[in-house]
Every structure is written in C-alpha cells, then in structure tokens.
XYZ file of N, CA and C in Angstrom:
603
model
N 9.763 50.318 -20.380
C 9.333 49.025 -20.888
C 7.813 48.952 -20.995
N 7.102 49.975 -20.544
C 5.650 49.962 -20.615
C 5.187 50.706 -21.858
N 4.274 50.117 -22.579
C 3.724 50.748 -23.760
C 2.204 50.712 -23.638
N 1.581 51.856 -23.603
C 0.137 51.938 -23.419
C -0.551 52.100 -24.773
N -1.506 51.237 -25.071
C -2.298 51.329 -26.293
C -3.749 51.454 -25.861
N -4.274 52.697 -25.927
C -5.636 52.983 -25.488
C -5.829 52.510 -24.047
N -6.659 51.475 -23.854
C -6.910 51.026 -22.485
C -6.167 49.736 -22.163
N -5.098 49.449 -22.907
C -4.293 48.248 -22.662
C -2.839 48.657 -22.441
N -2.102 47.785 -21.768
C -0.695 48.080 -21.477
C 0.116 46.797 -21.621
N 1.321 46.921 -22.116
C 2.214 45.772 -22.237
C 3.119 45.720 -21.010
N 3.133 44.566 -20.376
C 3.931 44.400 -19.156
C 4.892 43.229 -19.311
N 5.974 43.306 -18.540
C 6.940 42.214 -18.415
C 6.892 41.794 -16.948
N 6.445 40.586 -16.684
C 6.326 40.121 -15.303
C 6.801 38.677 -15.222
N 7.439 38.337 -14.112
C 7.898 36.969 -13.892
C 6.983 36.323 -12.864
N 6.409 35.184 -13.222
C 5.520 34.443 -12.322
C 6.089 33.040 -12.145
N 6.378 32.694 -10.909
C 6.949 31.378 -10.589
C 8.176 31.072 -11.455
N 9.048 32.061 -11.553
C 10.319 31.973 -12.279
C 10.167 31.874 -13.793
N 8.976 32.117 -14.318
C 8.764 32.121 -15.764
C 8.400 33.534 -16.207
N 9.134 34.038 -17.207
C 8.930 35.410 -17.674
C 7.780 35.465 -18.679
N 6.937 36.492 -18.536
C 5.806 36.712 -19.434
C 5.840 38.143 -19.946
N 5.519 38.307 -21.224
C 5.269 39.624 -21.803
C 3.839 39.568 -22.323
N 2.975 40.361 -21.735
C 1.565 40.322 -22.103
C 1.012 41.737 -22.223
N 0.086 41.906 -23.165
C -0.664 43.150 -23.267
C -2.014 42.905 -22.628
N -2.295 43.671 -21.574
C -3.489 43.422 -20.759
C -4.266 44.718 -20.562
N -5.542 44.610 -20.188
C -6.301 45.823 -19.859
C -5.652 46.541 -18.668
N -5.651 47.859 -18.697
C -5.006 48.619 -17.616
C -5.689 48.412 -16.274
N -6.953 48.000 -16.283
C -7.673 47.808 -15.023
C -7.718 46.346 -14.582
N -6.926 45.472 -15.201
C -6.907 44.059 -14.817
C -6.133 43.888 -13.515
N -6.726 43.174 -12.562
C -6.025 42.907 -11.308
C -5.049 41.754 -11.497
N -4.114 41.656 -10.573
C -3.172 40.543 -10.598
C -3.922 39.218 -10.461
N -4.940 39.186 -9.622
C -5.744 37.976 -9.458
C -6.358 37.548 -10.790
N -6.939 38.487 -11.509
C -7.518 38.174 -12.820
C -6.444 37.689 -13.788
N -5.287 38.331 -13.766
C -4.186 37.947 -14.648
C -3.761 36.502 -14.376
N -3.579 36.171 -13.102
C -3.142 34.821 -12.743
C -4.169 33.775 -13.146
N -5.431 34.049 -12.836
C -6.478 33.049 -13.061
C -6.950 33.010 -14.519
N -7.129 34.168 -15.140
C -7.716 34.214 -16.482
C -6.689 34.136 -17.594
N -5.536 34.785 -17.413
C -4.506 34.782 -18.451
C -3.592 33.560 -18.350
N -3.142 33.252 -17.123
C -2.168 32.181 -16.941
C -2.791 30.863 -16.483
N -4.072 30.892 -16.122
C -4.793 29.706 -15.623
C -4.112 29.094 -14.397
N -3.554 29.948 -13.560
C -3.002 29.529 -12.272
C -4.107 29.722 -11.241
N -4.865 28.672 -11.001
C -6.067 28.789 -10.173
C -5.811 28.504 -8.696
N -4.557 28.258 -8.320
C -4.258 28.062 -6.905
C -4.540 29.316 -6.098
N -4.385 30.473 -6.709
C -4.712 31.736 -6.062
C -6.223 31.907 -6.144
N -6.876 31.960 -4.991
C -8.338 31.932 -4.945
C -8.944 33.323 -4.815
N -10.146 33.463 -5.353
C -10.922 34.691 -5.180
C -11.954 34.445 -4.093
N -11.705 35.003 -2.920
C -12.606 34.783 -1.795
C -13.591 35.918 -1.606
N -13.084 37.142 -1.498
C -13.958 38.282 -1.212
C -13.851 39.380 -2.257
N -12.737 39.429 -2.990
C -12.465 40.454 -3.994
C -12.401 41.854 -3.383
N -12.127 41.924 -2.070
C -12.038 43.209 -1.373
C -10.804 43.306 -0.488
N -9.917 42.318 -0.559
C -8.708 42.347 0.249
C -8.924 42.047 1.711
N -10.020 41.371 2.050
C -10.329 41.112 3.457
C -10.000 39.687 3.909
N -10.072 38.710 2.990
C -9.990 37.309 3.436
C -8.619 36.674 3.263
N -7.781 37.181 2.368
C -6.440 36.645 2.176
C -6.339 35.430 1.283
N -7.444 34.940 0.740
C -7.395 33.744 -0.114
C -6.581 33.977 -1.381
N -6.441 35.241 -1.773
C -5.720 35.569 -3.015
C -4.287 36.007 -2.758
N -3.758 35.751 -1.569
C -2.405 36.192 -1.228
C -1.352 35.541 -2.110
N -0.470 36.373 -2.649
C 0.711 35.928 -3.387
C 1.889 36.747 -2.868
N 3.092 36.370 -3.276
C 4.262 37.153 -2.913
C 4.729 37.929 -4.135
N 4.872 39.243 -3.996
C 5.393 40.100 -5.060
C 6.748 40.619 -4.576
N 7.793 40.212 -5.272
C 9.160 40.515 -4.841
C 9.365 40.156 -3.372
N 8.773 39.020 -2.981
C 8.951 38.499 -1.627
C 7.999 39.035 -0.576
N 7.111 39.956 -0.938
C 6.191 40.547 0.031
C 4.765 40.072 -0.211
N 4.052 39.664 0.850
C 2.674 39.213 0.674
C 1.768 40.355 0.205
N 0.940 40.059 -0.777
C -0.019 41.043 -1.292
C -1.324 40.351 -1.629
N -2.418 41.078 -1.436
C -3.723 40.595 -1.877
C -3.815 40.868 -3.372
N -3.772 39.821 -4.169
C -3.729 40.006 -5.621
C -5.012 40.591 -6.188
N -6.094 40.576 -5.405
C -7.353 41.169 -5.884
C -7.320 42.695 -5.823
N -6.337 43.262 -5.112
C -6.262 44.714 -4.949
C -5.154 45.360 -5.787
N -4.311 44.544 -6.414
C -3.163 45.059 -7.145
C -3.429 44.982 -8.643
N -3.201 46.085 -9.347
C -3.326 46.061 -10.799
C -2.053 45.451 -11.388
N -2.241 44.533 -12.323
C -1.080 43.887 -12.929
C -0.226 44.904 -13.677
N -0.825 45.988 -14.140
C -0.069 47.037 -14.833
C 0.985 47.668 -13.930
N 0.801 47.582 -12.610
C 1.754 48.146 -11.655
C 2.947 47.223 -11.410
N 2.921 46.028 -11.991
C 3.918 45.020 -11.658
C 4.959 44.813 -12.746
N 5.099 45.766 -13.642
C 6.091 45.636 -14.698
C 7.474 45.446 -14.079
N 8.153 44.365 -14.474
C 9.483 44.077 -13.962
C 9.511 43.370 -12.620
N 8.357 43.051 -12.062
C 8.297 42.419 -10.737
C 8.296 40.896 -10.847
N 8.536 40.254 -9.698
C 8.515 38.797 -9.584
C 7.351 38.391 -8.680
N 6.523 37.492 -9.178
C 5.353 37.027 -8.438
C 5.523 35.541 -8.131
N 5.231 35.166 -6.897
C 5.251 33.755 -6.507
C 3.851 33.359 -6.082
N 3.324 32.313 -6.714
C 2.029 31.757 -6.323
C 2.271 30.402 -5.682
N 1.224 29.801 -5.144
C 1.355 28.514 -4.478
C 1.878 27.440 -5.427
N 1.581 27.571 -6.714
C 2.055 26.574 -7.679
C 3.570 26.597 -7.841
N 4.204 27.688 -7.438
C 5.647 27.830 -7.593
C 6.460 27.428 -6.379
N 5.813 26.927 -5.328
C 6.540 26.590 -4.099
C 7.269 25.252 -4.170
N 6.610 24.221 -4.659
C 7.241 22.904 -4.732
C 8.373 22.950 -5.747
N 9.468 22.268 -5.433
C 10.644 22.263 -6.316
C 11.109 20.831 -6.559
N 11.390 20.520 -7.806
C 11.928 19.208 -8.176
C 11.111 18.058 -7.603
N 9.787 18.220 -7.627
C 8.905 17.157 -7.151
C 8.771 17.071 -5.642
N 9.418 17.985 -4.912
C 9.339 17.975 -3.445
C 8.493 19.139 -2.965
N 7.611 18.852 -2.024
C 6.797 19.912 -1.438
C 7.674 20.880 -0.664
N 7.257 22.139 -0.636
C 7.882 23.133 0.226
C 7.607 22.700 1.674
N 8.512 22.976 2.615
C 8.278 22.568 4.005
C 6.913 22.994 4.564
N 6.421 24.170 4.179
C 5.102 24.587 4.649
C 4.014 23.668 4.109
N 4.112 23.322 2.841
C 3.125 22.422 2.243
C 3.198 21.045 2.898
N 4.416 20.570 3.104
C 4.617 19.266 3.729
C 4.062 19.249 5.155
N 4.312 20.319 5.898
C 3.848 20.386 7.281
C 2.325 20.471 7.362
N 1.707 21.261 6.494
C 0.241 21.340 6.475
C -0.357 19.972 6.193
N 0.269 19.230 5.294
C -0.201 17.889 4.969
C -0.056 16.971 6.177
N 1.097 17.014 6.828
C 1.387 16.099 7.930
C 0.474 16.285 9.132
N 0.174 17.534 9.492
C -0.603 17.755 10.718
C -2.111 17.815 10.466
N -2.528 17.758 9.205
C -3.952 17.841 8.902
C -4.477 19.255 9.023
N -3.701 20.226 8.545
C -4.085 21.634 8.663
C -5.031 22.081 7.554
N -5.461 21.152 6.708
C -6.298 21.496 5.562
C -7.682 20.889 5.727
N -8.694 21.720 5.612
C -10.069 21.228 5.605
C -10.584 21.333 4.170
N -11.370 22.362 3.873
C -11.838 22.501 2.485
C -10.683 22.901 1.582
N -9.669 23.570 2.108
C -8.475 23.905 1.358
C -8.529 25.215 0.592
N -9.654 25.909 0.634
C -9.786 27.125 -0.172
C -8.842 28.229 0.304
N -8.650 28.342 1.602
C -7.785 29.395 2.135
C -6.324 28.976 2.193
N -6.042 27.694 2.020
C -4.702 27.156 2.248
C -3.614 27.823 1.412
N -3.778 27.998 0.086
C -2.703 28.640 -0.678
C -2.350 30.036 -0.159
N -3.356 30.824 0.165
C -3.099 32.165 0.692
C -2.408 32.125 2.036
N -2.810 31.195 2.898
C -2.184 31.069 4.218
C -0.724 30.674 4.087
N -0.458 29.697 3.228
C 0.913 29.224 3.051
C 1.813 30.353 2.569
N 1.352 31.129 1.604
C 2.179 32.220 1.091
C 2.306 33.364 2.087
N 1.252 33.648 2.829
C 1.320 34.719 3.825
C 2.361 34.403 4.892
N 2.442 33.127 5.274
C 3.337 32.766 6.367
C 4.758 32.475 5.870
N 4.926 32.232 4.574
C 6.264 31.969 4.030
C 7.213 33.130 4.323
N 6.728 34.327 4.151
C 7.550 35.519 4.420
C 8.036 35.521 5.873
N 7.127 35.190 6.800
C 7.494 35.151 8.216
C 8.593 34.131 8.457
N 8.440 32.922 7.916
C 9.427 31.874 8.159
C 10.753 32.166 7.461
N 10.701 32.862 6.323
C 11.945 33.257 5.662
C 12.761 34.203 6.543
N 12.053 35.072 7.278
C 12.736 36.062 8.117
C 12.943 35.593 9.554
N 12.017 34.747 10.056
C 12.069 34.254 11.441
C 11.855 32.747 11.436
N 12.904 31.953 11.268
C 12.728 30.506 11.188
C 12.319 29.839 12.497
N 12.256 30.599 13.579
C 11.818 30.043 14.862
C 10.775 30.976 15.482
N 9.604 31.107 14.829
C 8.621 32.085 15.299
C 7.875 31.629 16.547
N 7.432 32.604 17.308
C 6.567 32.298 18.450
C 5.138 32.139 17.931
N 4.276 31.591 18.775
C 2.884 31.426 18.371
C 2.216 32.781 18.122
N 2.576 33.803 18.908
C 1.982 35.122 18.690
C 2.471 35.736 17.388
N 3.735 35.483 17.001
C 4.228 35.962 15.712
C 3.500 35.271 14.563
N 3.211 33.996 14.734
C 2.463 33.254 13.713
C 1.060 33.831 13.575
N 0.408 34.080 14.683
C -0.948 34.644 14.634
C -0.944 36.011 13.962
N 0.065 36.794 14.241
C 0.168 38.104 13.597
C 0.384 37.935 12.091
N 1.229 36.977 11.719
C 1.494 36.716 10.306
C 0.273 36.236 9.549
N -0.659 35.595 10.249
C -1.888 35.084 9.632
C -3.053 36.069 9.725
N -2.822 37.220 10.311
C -3.919 38.143 10.627
C -4.789 38.505 9.429
N -4.229 38.538 8.237
C -5.011 38.919 7.064
C -5.637 37.750 6.333
N -5.579 36.560 6.917
C -6.094 35.366 6.254
C -7.186 34.710 7.083
N -8.344 34.551 6.468
C -9.488 33.962 7.156
C -9.663 32.516 6.730
N -9.769 31.616 7.712
C -10.126 30.228 7.448
C -11.552 30.040 7.929
N -12.397 29.533 7.069
C -13.815 29.379 7.406
C -14.123 28.024 8.035
N -13.159 27.087 8.000
C -13.443 25.714 8.436
C -12.860 25.350 9.797
N -11.700 25.906 10.140
C -10.985 25.420 11.324
C -10.939 26.463 12.428
N -10.400 26.038 13.545
C -10.150 26.967 14.644
C -8.705 27.410 14.659
N -7.973 27.207 13.569
C -6.582 27.616 13.385
C -5.581 26.777 14.189
N -6.041 25.867 15.043
C -5.112 25.096 15.873
C -4.166 24.284 15.008
N -4.708 23.513 14.065
C -3.866 22.684 13.199
C -3.020 23.530 12.249
N -3.536 24.677 11.854
C -2.767 25.566 10.982
C -1.522 26.059 11.727
N -1.700 26.475 12.960
C -0.556 26.923 13.765
C 0.399 25.759 14.012
N -0.148 24.558 14.292
C 0.699 23.370 14.450
C 1.522 23.126 13.188
N 0.882 23.278 12.024
C 1.577 23.079 10.754
C 2.704 24.071 10.552
N 2.474 25.308 10.945
C 3.504 26.340 10.778
C 4.672 26.088 11.734
N 4.369 25.681 12.944
C 5.440 25.340 13.892
C 6.253 24.153 13.386
N 5.581 23.157 12.798
C 6.286 22.007 12.237
C 7.132 22.442 11.041
N 6.583 23.319 10.194
C 7.346 23.817 9.038
C 8.611 24.533 9.498
N 8.500 25.311 10.570
C 9.670 26.008 11.103
C 10.727 25.011 11.552
N 10.260 23.922 12.156
C 11.201 22.884 12.590
C 11.864 22.217 11.380
N 11.091 21.988 10.319
C 11.652 21.407 9.097
C 12.682 22.365 8.487
N 12.366 23.671 8.476
C 13.310 24.669 7.963
C 14.633 24.589 8.719
N 14.537 24.512 10.046
C 15.747 24.544 10.864
C 16.569 23.267 10.749
N 15.895 22.110 10.713
C 16.622 20.835 10.706
C 16.832 20.267 9.311
N 16.020 20.713 8.360
C 16.140 20.202 6.998
C 15.381 18.923 6.742
N 14.639 18.427 7.754
C 13.881 17.188 7.553
C 12.690 17.147 8.501
N 11.763 16.260 8.182
C 10.594 16.046 9.024
C 11.037 15.337 10.292
N 10.670 15.846 11.479
C 11.096 15.212 12.734
C 10.618 13.772 12.830
N 11.383 12.943 13.506
C 11.007 11.551 13.718
C 9.677 11.471 14.464
N 8.899 10.482 14.113
C 7.616 10.284 14.798
C 6.488 11.116 14.230
N 6.763 11.993 13.284
C 5.714 12.833 12.718
C 5.043 12.202 11.501
N 5.726 11.225 10.868
C 5.191 10.635 9.645
C 3.889 9.897 9.931
N 2.980 10.009 8.991
C 1.716 9.286 9.099
C 1.826 8.000 8.309
N 0.959 7.075 8.620
C 0.978 5.792 7.920
C -0.400 5.437 7.420
N -0.543 4.200 7.035
C -1.833 3.740 6.524
C -2.271 2.472 7.229
N -1.614 2.137 8.347
C -1.954 0.917 9.059
C -3.053 1.143 10.077
N -3.514 0.055 10.665
C -4.547 0.121 11.687
C -4.017 0.906 12.879
N -4.799 1.871 13.334
C -4.420 2.670 14.487
C -3.501 3.829 14.174
N -3.056 3.963 12.919
C -2.199 5.082 12.537
C -3.039 6.218 11.965
N -2.565 7.446 12.217
C -3.260 8.612 11.675
C -3.078 8.646 10.170
N -4.161 8.827 9.453
C -4.104 8.873 7.989
C -4.200 10.308 7.502
N -3.692 10.545 6.311
C -3.765 11.850 5.682
C -4.902 11.835 4.681
N -5.687 12.907 4.656
C -6.758 12.999 3.669
C -6.178 12.869 2.265
N -6.882 12.186 1.388
C -6.348 11.910 0.056
C -6.262 13.150 -0.823
N -6.986 14.210 -0.477
C -6.997 15.397 -1.339
C -6.106 16.521 -0.824
N -5.337 16.283 0.224
C -4.559 17.357 0.829
C -3.403 17.809 -0.066
N -2.693 16.872 -0.688
C -1.518 17.243 -1.492
C -1.892 18.215 -2.602
N -3.005 17.972 -3.277
C -3.406 18.878 -4.359
C -3.849 20.232 -3.813
N -4.386 20.252 -2.600
C -4.836 21.526 -2.031
C -3.666 22.377 -1.548
N -2.647 21.763 -0.953
C -1.503 22.555 -0.493
C -0.636 23.031 -1.649
N -0.798 22.408 -2.827
C -0.035 22.832 -4.003
C -0.846 23.727 -4.935
N -2.133 23.922 -4.633
C -2.964 24.804 -5.434
C -3.590 24.146 -6.644
N -3.495 22.809 -6.736
C -4.063 22.123 -7.895
C -5.475 21.608 -7.656
N -5.939 21.651 -6.429
C -7.305 21.214 -6.145
C -8.293 22.074 -6.908
N -9.256 21.457 -7.531
C -10.196 22.201 -8.378
C -11.521 22.438 -7.662
N -11.945 23.691 -7.716
C -13.244 24.122 -7.223
C -14.039 24.582 -8.449
N -15.347 24.745 -8.338
C -16.136 25.101 -9.535
C -15.594 26.288 -10.314
N -15.098 27.315 -9.623
C -14.616 28.510 -10.315
C -13.268 28.296 -11.003
N -12.645 27.136 -10.761
C -11.340 26.834 -11.353
C -11.450 26.073 -12.660
N -12.663 25.768 -13.090
C -12.870 24.989 -14.316
C -13.100 25.908 -15.490
N -12.447 25.623 -16.594
C -12.582 26.416 -17.808
C -13.387 25.622 -18.828
N -14.415 26.239 -19.361
C -15.247 25.579 -20.376
C -15.345 26.466 -21.600
N -15.528 25.863 -22.768
C -15.692 26.628 -24.007
C -17.015 27.372 -23.970
C-alpha cells in the first residue's frame, strides 16, 4: 500500500477513527503530520527530542513520542490523540478526573499525560501510586508537583471501575465550594490554544 515518489510517500493511516490517505515527505514526523497536515494541535511540541512527553499519542494502543516517529512508518496503523478521547459529548474519565481535582495548570503537558496514562488504566484499572508514577515517567510537568495529577489518575481509575464520578467529588459554584478553572475543559480535550497552535496566512 506504500508508493514512494522521490522523497514523498503515500500512507494510509487512521487518526481518531478517521481514515486518511496522504502523500507526505518521507522525513515527516507523526507530530508534524498531526499538527501541520491535520491541524490537531492537542499534541504538543515540547522538546522535539522525545524527552518531555508532551507529544505522546497512542499508536495501536501503545504510547509513543510522536516527535520521534516518522509518519511513513505508520502505514495501516491507528493513532489516538487527545482530541479523540471524548465520545458523544462526554469527557473520557481521565479528562473528567483531571478537571475535577484541578490537575491542570498551564495545560501544555496535559494531553500527553492523559494519553500516557490511558494505556496503564486500560490494563490496570486499579493501579497503585507507584504504578502511576512509573506510567508517567516519560512525561514532564513544568508547573505542578504531580500531586494533583496522581489524584486525578486515582479518581479516573475509580470512575473506570464504578462507571461514575464518586459522590462528594463534584465541584460547585457557590460560596465556600471549590471551583474549577474556566479553561480546564479545553485543555484536557486538547482544544486550548497556545501561540504555536494558531495558523495564519
């Protein structure tokens, strides 16, 4: 299914359950493909060296640093980005839990963290804190001490197991109630815009 024309190659790849056939440069990374070809900017470019995890996506269910993978190697593969997690208008439990516990600060690392840990929760719906830390090992957060992130993952695991948000966890908007930052929903879904996410003529 691959056809090479000089320095370009035609690939068939599925991203967030949508099939694409594109002819791309042979040296184009998956990160470049997602951001430049598909305009899926939820996947962030943090270091471009595979060190920070901001560009983490799932390829056939496995976490990968999209800045290190050539899209030409993904012919016939399935890619999941943060934009593909929410279904039918409902946040994925990880996104919902990050929102509920306040696990998002600037939000730049959040999409990569959510996808990195999704694999763990798919395989271990009741992870220990040390398993969570191991699952996050390739993802750097520059804003937090990871406490709320780990709390969010533990809450997500509970949502996975029970199918709903535990009682008493909901936030409100009344006096004395914990409030949720207004920009968290867009950050956990990958729609929050940073300067590098804007396209201009």
